[in-house]
PDB file of N, CA and C in Angstrom:
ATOM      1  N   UNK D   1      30.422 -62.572-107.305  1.00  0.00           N
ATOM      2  CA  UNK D   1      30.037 -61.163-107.212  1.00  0.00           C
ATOM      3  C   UNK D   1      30.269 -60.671-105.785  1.00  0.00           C
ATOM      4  N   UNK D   2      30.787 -59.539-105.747  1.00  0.00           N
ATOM      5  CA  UNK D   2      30.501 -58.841-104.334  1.00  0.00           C
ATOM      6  C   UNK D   2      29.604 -58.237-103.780  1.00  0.00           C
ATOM      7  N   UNK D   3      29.047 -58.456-102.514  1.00  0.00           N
ATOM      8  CA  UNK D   3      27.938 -58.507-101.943  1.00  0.00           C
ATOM      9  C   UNK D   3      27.602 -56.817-102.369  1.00  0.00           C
ATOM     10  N   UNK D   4      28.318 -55.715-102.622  1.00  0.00           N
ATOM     11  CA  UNK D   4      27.742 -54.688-103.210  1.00  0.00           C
ATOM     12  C   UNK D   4      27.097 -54.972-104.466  1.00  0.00           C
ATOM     13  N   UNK D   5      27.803 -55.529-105.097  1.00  0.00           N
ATOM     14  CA  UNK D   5      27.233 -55.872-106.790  1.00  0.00           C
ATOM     15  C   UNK D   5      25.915 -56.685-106.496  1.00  0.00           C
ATOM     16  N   UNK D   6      25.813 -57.465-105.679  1.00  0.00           N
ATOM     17  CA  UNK D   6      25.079 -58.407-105.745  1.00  0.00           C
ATOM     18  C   UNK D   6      23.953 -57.617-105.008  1.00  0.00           C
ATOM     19  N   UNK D   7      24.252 -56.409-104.287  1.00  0.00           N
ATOM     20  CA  UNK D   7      22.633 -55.475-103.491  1.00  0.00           C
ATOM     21  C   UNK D   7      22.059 -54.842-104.573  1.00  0.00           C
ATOM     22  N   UNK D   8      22.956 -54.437-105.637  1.00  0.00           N
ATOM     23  CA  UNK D   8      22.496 -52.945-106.191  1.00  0.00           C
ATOM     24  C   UNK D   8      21.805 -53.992-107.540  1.00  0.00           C
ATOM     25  N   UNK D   9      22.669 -55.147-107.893  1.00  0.00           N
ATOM     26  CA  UNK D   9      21.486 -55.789-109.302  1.00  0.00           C
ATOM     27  C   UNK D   9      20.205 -56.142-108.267  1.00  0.00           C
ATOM     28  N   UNK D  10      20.314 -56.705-107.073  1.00  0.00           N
ATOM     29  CA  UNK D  10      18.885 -56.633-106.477  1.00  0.00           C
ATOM     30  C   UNK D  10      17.841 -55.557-106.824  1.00  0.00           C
ATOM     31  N   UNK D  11      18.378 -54.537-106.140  1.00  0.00           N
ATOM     32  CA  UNK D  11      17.497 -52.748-106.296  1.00  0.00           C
ATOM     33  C   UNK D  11      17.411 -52.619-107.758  1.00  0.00           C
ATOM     34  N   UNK D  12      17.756 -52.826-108.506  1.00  0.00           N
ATOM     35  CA  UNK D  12      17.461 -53.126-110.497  1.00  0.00           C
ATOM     36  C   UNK D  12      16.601 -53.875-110.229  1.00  0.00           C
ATOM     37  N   UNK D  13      16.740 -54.716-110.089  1.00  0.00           N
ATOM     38  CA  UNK D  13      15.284 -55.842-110.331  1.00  0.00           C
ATOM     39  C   UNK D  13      14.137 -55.708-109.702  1.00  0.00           C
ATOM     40  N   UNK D  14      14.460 -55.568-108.788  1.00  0.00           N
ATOM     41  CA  UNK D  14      13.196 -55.076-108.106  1.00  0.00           C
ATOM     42  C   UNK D  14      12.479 -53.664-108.400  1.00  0.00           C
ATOM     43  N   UNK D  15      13.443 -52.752-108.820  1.00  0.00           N
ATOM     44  CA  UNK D  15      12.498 -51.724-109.418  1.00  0.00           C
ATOM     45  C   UNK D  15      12.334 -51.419-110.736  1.00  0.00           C
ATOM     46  N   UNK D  16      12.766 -52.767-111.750  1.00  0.00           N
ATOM     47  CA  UNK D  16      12.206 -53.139-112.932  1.00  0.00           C
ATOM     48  C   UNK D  16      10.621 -53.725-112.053  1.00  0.00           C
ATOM     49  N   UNK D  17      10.870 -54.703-110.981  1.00  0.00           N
ATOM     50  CA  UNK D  17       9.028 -55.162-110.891  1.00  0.00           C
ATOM     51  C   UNK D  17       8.510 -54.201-110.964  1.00  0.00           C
ATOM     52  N   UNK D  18       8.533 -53.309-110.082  1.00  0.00           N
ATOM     53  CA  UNK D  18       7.868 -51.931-110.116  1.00  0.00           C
ATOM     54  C   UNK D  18       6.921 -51.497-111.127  1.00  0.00           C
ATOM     55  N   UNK D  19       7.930 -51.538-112.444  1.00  0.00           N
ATOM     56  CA  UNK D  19       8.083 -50.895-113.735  1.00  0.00           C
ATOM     57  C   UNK D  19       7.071 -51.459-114.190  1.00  0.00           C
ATOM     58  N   UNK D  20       6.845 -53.006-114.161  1.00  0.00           N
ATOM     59  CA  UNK D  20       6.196 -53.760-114.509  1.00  0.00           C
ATOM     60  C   UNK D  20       4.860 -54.386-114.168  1.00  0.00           C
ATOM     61  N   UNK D  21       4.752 -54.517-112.537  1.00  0.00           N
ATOM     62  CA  UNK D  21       3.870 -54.645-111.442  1.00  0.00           C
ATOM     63  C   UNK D  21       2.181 -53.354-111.789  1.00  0.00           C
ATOM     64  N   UNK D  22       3.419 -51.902-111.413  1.00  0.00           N
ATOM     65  CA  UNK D  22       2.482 -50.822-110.906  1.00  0.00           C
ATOM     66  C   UNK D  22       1.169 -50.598-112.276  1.00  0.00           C
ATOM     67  N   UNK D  23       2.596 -50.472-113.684  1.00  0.00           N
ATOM     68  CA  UNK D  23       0.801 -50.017-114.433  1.00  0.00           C
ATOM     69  C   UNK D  23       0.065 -51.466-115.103  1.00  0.00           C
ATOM     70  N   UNK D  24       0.702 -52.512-114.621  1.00  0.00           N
ATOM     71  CA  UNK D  24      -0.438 -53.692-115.052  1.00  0.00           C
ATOM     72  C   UNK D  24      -1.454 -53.729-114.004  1.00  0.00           C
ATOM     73  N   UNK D  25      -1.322 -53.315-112.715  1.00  0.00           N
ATOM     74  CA  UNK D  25      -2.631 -53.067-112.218  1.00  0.00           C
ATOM     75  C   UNK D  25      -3.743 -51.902-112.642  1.00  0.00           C
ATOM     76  N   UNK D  26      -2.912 -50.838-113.017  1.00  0.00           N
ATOM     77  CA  UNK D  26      -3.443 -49.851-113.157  1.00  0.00           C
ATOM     78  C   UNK D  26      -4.580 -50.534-114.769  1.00  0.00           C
ATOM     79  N   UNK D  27      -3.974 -50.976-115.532  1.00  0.00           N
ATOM     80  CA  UNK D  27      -4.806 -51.899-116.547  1.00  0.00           C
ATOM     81  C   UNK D  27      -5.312 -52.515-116.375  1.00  0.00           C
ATOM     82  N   UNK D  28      -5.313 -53.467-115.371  1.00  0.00           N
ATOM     83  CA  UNK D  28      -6.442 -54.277-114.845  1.00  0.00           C
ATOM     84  C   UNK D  28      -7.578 -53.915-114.453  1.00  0.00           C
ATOM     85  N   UNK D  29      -7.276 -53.274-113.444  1.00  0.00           N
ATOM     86  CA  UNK D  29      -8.497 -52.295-112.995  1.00  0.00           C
ATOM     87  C   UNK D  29      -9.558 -51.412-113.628  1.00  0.00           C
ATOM     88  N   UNK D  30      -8.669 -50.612-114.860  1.00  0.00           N
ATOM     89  CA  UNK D  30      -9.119 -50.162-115.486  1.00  0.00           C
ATOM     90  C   UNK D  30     -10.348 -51.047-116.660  1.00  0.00           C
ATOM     91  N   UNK D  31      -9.603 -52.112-116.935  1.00  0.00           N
ATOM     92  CA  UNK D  31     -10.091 -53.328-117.936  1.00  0.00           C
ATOM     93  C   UNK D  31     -11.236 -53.736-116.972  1.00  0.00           C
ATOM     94  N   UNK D  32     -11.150 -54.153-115.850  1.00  0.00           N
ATOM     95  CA  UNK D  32     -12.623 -54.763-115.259  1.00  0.00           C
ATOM     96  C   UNK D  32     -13.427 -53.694-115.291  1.00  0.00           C
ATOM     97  N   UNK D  33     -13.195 -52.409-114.854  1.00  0.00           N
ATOM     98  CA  UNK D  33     -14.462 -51.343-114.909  1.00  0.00           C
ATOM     99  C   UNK D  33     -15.150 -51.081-116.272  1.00  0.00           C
ATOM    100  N   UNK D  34     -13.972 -51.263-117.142  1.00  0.00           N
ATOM    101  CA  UNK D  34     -14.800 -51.121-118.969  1.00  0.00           C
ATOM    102  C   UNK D  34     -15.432 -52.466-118.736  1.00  0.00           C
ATOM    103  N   UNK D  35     -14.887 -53.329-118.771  1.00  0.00           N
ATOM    104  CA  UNK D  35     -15.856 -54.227-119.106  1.00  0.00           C
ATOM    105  C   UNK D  35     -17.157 -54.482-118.078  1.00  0.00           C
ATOM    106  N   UNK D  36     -17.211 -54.819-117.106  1.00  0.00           N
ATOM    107  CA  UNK D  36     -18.428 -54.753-115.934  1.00  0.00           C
ATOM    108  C   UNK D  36     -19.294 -53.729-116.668  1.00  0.00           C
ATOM    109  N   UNK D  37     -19.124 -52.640-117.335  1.00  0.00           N
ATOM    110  CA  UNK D  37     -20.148 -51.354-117.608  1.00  0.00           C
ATOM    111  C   UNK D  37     -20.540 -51.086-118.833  1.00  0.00           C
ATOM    112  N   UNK D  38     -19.744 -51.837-119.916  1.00  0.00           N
ATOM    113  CA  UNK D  38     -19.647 -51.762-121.407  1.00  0.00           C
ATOM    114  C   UNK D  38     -21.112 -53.000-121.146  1.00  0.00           C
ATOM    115  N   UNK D  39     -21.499 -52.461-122.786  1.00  0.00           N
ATOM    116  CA  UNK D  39     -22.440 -53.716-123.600  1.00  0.00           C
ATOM    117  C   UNK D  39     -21.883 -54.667-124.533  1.00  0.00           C
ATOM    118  N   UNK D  40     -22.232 -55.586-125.210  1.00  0.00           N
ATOM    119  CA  UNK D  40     -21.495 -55.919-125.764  1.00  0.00           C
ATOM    120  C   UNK D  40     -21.017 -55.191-127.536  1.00  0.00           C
ATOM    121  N   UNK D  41     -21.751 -54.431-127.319  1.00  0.00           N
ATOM    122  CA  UNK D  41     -21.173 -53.537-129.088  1.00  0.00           C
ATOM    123  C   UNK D  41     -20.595 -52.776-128.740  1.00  0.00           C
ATOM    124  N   UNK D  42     -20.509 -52.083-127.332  1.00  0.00           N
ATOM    125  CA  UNK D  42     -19.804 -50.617-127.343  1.00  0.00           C
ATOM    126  C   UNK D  42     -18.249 -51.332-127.573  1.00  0.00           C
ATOM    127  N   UNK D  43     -17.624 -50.432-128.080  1.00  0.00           N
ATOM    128  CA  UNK D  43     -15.884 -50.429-128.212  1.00  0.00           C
ATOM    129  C   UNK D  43     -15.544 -49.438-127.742  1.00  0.00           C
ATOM    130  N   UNK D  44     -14.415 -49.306-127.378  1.00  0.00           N
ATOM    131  CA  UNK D  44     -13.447 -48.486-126.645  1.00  0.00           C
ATOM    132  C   UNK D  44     -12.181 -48.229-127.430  1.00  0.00           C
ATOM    133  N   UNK D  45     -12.535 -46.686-127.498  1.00  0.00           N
ATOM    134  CA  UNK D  45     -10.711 -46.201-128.831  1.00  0.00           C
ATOM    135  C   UNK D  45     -10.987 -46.931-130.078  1.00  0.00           C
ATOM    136  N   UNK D  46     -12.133 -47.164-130.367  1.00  0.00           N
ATOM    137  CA  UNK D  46     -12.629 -47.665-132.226  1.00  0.00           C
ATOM    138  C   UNK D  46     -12.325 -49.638-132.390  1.00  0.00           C
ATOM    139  N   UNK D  47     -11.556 -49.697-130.750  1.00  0.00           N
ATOM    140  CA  UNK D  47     -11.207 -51.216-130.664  1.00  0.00           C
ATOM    141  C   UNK D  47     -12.135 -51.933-130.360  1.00  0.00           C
ATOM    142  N   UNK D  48     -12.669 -53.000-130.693  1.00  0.00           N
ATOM    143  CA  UNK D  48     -13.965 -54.307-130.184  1.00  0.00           C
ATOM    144  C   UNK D  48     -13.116 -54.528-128.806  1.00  0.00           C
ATOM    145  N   UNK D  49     -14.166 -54.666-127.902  1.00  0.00           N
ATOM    146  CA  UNK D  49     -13.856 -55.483-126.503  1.00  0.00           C
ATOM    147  C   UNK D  49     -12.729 -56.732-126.787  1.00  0.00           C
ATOM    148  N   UNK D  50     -13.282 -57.315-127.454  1.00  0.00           N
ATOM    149  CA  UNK D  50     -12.269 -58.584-127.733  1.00  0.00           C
ATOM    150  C   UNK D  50     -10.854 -58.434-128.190  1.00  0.00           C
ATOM    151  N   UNK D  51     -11.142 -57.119-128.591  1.00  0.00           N
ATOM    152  CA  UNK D  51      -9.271 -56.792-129.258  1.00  0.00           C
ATOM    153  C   UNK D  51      -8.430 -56.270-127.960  1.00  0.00           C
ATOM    154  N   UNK D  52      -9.351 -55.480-126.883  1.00  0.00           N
ATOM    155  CA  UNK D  52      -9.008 -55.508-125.374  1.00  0.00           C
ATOM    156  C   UNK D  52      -8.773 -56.254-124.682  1.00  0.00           C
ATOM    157  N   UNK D  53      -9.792 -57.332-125.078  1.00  0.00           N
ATOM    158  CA  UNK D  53      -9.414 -58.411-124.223  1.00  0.00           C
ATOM    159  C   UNK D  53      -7.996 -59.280-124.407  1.00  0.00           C
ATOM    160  N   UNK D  54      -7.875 -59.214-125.780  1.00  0.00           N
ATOM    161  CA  UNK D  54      -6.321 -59.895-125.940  1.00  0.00           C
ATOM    162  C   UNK D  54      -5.237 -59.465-125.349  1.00  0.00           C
ATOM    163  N   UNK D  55      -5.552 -57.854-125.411  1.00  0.00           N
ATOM    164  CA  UNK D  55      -4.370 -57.424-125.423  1.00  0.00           C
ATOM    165  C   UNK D  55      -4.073 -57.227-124.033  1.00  0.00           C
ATOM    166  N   UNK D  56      -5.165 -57.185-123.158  1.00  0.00           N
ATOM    167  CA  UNK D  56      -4.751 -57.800-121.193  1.00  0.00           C
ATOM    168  C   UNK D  56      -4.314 -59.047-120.641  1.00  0.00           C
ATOM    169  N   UNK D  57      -4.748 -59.995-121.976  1.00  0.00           N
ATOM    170  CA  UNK D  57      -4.416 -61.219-121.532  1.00  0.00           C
ATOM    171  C   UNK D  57      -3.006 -61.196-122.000  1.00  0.00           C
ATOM    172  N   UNK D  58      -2.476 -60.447-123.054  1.00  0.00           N
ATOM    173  CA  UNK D  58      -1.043 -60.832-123.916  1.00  0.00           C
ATOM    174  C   UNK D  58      -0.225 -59.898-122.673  1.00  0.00           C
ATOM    175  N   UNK D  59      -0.880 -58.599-122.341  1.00  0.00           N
ATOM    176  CA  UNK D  59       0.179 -57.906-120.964  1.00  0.00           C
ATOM    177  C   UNK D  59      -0.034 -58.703-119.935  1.00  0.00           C
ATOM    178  N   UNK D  60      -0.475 -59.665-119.590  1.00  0.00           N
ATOM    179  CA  UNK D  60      -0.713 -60.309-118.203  1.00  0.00           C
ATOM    180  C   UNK D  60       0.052 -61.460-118.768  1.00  0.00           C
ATOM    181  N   UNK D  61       0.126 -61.904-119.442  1.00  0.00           N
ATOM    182  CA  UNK D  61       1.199 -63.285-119.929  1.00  0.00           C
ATOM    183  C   UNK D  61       2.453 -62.769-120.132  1.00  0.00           C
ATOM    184  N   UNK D  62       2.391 -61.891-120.739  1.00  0.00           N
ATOM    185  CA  UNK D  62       3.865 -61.244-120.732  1.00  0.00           C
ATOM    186  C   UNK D  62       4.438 -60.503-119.393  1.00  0.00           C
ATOM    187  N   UNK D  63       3.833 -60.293-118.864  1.00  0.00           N
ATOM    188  CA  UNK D  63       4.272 -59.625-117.168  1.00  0.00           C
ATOM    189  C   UNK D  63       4.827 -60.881-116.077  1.00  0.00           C
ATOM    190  N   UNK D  64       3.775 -61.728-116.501  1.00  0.00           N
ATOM    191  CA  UNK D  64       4.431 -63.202-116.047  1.00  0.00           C
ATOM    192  C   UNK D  64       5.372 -63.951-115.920  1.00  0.00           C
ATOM    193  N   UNK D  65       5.908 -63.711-117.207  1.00  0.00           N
ATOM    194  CA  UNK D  65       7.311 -64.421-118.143  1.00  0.00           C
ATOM    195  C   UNK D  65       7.896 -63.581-117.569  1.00  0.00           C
ATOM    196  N   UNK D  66       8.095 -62.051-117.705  1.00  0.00           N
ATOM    197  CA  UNK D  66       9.067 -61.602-117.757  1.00  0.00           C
ATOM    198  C   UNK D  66       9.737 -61.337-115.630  1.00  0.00           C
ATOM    199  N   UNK D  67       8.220 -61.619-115.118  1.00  0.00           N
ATOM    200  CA  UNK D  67       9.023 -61.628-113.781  1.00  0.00           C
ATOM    201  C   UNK D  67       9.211 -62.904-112.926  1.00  0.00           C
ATOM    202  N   UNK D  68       9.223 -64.255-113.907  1.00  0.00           N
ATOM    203  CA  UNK D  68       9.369 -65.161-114.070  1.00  0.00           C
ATOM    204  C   UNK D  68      11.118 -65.234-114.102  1.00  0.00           C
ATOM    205  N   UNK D  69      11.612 -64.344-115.272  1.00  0.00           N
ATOM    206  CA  UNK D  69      12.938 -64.386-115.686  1.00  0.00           C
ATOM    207  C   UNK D  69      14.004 -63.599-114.895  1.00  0.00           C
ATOM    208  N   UNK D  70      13.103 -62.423-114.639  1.00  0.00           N
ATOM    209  CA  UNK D  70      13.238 -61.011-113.455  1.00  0.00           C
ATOM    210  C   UNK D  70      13.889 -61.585-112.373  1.00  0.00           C
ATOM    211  N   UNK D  71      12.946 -61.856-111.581  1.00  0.00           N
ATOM    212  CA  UNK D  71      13.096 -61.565-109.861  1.00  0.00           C
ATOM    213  C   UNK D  71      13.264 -63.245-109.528  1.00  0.00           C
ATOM    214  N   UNK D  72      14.905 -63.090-109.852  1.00  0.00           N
ATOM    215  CA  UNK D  72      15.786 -64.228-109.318  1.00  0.00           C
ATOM    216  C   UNK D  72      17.001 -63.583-108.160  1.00  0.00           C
ATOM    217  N   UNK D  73      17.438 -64.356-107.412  1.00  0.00           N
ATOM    218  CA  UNK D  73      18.652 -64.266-107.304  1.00  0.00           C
ATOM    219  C   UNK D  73      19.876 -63.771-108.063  1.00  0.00           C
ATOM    220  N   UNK D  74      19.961 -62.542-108.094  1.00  0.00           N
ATOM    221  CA  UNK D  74      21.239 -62.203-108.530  1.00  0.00           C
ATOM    222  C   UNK D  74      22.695 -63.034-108.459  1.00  0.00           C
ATOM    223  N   UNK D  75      22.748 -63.964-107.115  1.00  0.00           N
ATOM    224  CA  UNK D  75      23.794 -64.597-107.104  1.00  0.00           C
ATOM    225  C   UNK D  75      23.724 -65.823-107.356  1.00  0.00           C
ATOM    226  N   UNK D  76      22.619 -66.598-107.142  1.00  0.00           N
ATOM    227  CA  UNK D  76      22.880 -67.674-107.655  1.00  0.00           C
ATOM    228  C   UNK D  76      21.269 -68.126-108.117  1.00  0.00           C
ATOM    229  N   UNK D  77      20.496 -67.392-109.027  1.00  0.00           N
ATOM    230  CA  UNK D  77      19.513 -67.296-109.880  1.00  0.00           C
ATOM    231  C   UNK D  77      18.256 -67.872-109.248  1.00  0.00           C
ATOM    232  N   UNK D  78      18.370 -68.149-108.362  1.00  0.00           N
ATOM    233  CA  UNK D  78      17.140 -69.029-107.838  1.00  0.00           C
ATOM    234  C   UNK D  78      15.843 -68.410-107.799  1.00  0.00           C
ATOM    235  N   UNK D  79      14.737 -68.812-108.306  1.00  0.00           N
ATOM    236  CA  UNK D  79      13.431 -67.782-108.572  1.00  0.00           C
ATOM    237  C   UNK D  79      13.100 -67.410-106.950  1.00  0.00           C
ATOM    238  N   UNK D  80      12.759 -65.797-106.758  1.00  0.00           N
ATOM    239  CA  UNK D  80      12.662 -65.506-105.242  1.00  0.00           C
ATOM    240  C   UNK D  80      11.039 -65.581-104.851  1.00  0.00           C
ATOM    241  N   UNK D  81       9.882 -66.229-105.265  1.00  0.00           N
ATOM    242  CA  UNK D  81       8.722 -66.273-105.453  1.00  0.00           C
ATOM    243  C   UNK D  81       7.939 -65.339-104.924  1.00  0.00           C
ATOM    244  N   UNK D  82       7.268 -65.579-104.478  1.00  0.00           N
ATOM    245  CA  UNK D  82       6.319 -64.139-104.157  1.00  0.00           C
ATOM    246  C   UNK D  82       6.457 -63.380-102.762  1.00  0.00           C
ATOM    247  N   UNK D  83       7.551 -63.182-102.205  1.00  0.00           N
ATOM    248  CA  UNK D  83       7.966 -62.402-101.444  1.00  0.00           C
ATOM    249  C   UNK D  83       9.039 -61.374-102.337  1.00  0.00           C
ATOM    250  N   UNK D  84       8.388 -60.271-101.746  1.00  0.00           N
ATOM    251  CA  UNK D  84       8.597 -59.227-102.811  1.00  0.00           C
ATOM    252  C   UNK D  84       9.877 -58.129-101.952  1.00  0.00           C
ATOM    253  N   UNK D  85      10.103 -58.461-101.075  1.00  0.00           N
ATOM    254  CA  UNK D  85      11.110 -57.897 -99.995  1.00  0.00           C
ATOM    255  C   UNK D  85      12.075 -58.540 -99.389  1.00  0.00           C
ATOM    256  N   UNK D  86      12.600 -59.544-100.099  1.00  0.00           N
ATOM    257  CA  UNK D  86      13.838 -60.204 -99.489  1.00  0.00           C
ATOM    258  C   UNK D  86      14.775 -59.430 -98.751  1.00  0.00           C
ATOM    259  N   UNK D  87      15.273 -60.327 -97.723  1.00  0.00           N
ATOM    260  CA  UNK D  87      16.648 -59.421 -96.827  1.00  0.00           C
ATOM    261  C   UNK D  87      17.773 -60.645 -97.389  1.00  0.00           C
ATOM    262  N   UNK D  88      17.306 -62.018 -97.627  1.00  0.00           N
ATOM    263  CA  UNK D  88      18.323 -62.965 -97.981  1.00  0.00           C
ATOM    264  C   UNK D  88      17.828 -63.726 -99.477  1.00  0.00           C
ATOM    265  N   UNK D  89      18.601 -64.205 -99.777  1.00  0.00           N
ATOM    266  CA  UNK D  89      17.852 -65.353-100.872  1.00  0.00           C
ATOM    267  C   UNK D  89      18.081 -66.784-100.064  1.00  0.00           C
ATOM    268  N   UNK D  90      16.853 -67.194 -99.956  1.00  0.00           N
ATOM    269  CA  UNK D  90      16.381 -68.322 -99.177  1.00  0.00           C
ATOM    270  C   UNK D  90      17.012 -70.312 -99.866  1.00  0.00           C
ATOM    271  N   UNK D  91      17.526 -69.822-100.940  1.00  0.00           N
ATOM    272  CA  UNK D  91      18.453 -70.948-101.530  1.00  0.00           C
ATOM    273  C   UNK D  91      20.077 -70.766-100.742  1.00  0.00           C
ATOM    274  N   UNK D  92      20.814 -69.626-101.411  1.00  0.00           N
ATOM    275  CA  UNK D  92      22.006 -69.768-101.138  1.00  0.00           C
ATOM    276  C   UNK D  92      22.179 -69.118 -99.713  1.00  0.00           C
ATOM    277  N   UNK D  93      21.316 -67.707 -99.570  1.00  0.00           N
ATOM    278  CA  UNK D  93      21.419 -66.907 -98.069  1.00  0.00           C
ATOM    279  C   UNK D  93      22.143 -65.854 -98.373  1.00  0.00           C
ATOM    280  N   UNK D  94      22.264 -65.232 -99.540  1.00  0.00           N
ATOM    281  CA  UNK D  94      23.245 -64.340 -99.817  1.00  0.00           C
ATOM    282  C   UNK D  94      22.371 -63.085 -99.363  1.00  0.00           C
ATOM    283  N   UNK D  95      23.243 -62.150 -99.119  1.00  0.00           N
ATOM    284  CA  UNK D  95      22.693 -60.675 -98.626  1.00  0.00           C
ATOM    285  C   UNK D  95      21.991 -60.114-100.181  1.00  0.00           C
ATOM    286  N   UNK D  96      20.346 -59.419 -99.611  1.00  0.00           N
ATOM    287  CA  UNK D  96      20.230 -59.239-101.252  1.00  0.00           C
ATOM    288  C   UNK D  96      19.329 -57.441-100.507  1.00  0.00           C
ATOM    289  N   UNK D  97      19.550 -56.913 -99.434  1.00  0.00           N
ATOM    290  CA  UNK D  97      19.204 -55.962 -99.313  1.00  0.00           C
ATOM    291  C   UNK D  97      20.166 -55.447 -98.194  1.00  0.00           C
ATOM    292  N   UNK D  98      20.456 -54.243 -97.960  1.00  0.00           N
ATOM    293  CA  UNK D  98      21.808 -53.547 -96.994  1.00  0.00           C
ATOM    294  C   UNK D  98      21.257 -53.536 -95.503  1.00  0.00           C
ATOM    295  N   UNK D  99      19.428 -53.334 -95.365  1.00  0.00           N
ATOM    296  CA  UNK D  99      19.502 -52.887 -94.102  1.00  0.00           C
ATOM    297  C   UNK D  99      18.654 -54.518 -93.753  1.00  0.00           C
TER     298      UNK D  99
END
């Protein structure tokens, strides 16, 4: 790939995390304040707590995987771990941002 190809699938991926990152917090957050304040009968949207609860744990497992699969190396796939601002990829060294 050429180091253009190889900046701009960077800027894709990374603002797929975005995509992915921004409103699973926004659910999280939201999910600890229902729950910390809920009883245990109240439901939320006609749903039991517990049907909430799955369904944060199934977006938090699935947010996982998918930036698990995500936020590799464009050039030579290597998972970029939790540095979320690469200037290089720390396997091969390839340019993965312009400035």
């Amino acid at each position: 790939m050429q180091e253009y190809e190889i900046i701009q699938n960077f800027l894709e991926r990374k603002r797929k995390q975005y995509y992915i990152v921004t409103p699973l917090m926004l659910v999280i957050v939201f999910g600890f304040q229902f729950f910390n304040n809920s009883d245990e009968g109240i439901t939320f949207l006609g749903a039991p707590n517990d049907a909430w609860t799955m369904l944060f744990v199934f977006m938090f497992l699935g947010s996982v995987v998918f930036t698990f699969k995500n936020w590799r190396c464009p050039a030579c796939e290597f998972y970029l771990r939790k540095n979320f601002n690469p200037k290089h990829c720390p396997r091969c060294g390839v340019k993965l941002q312009s400035s």
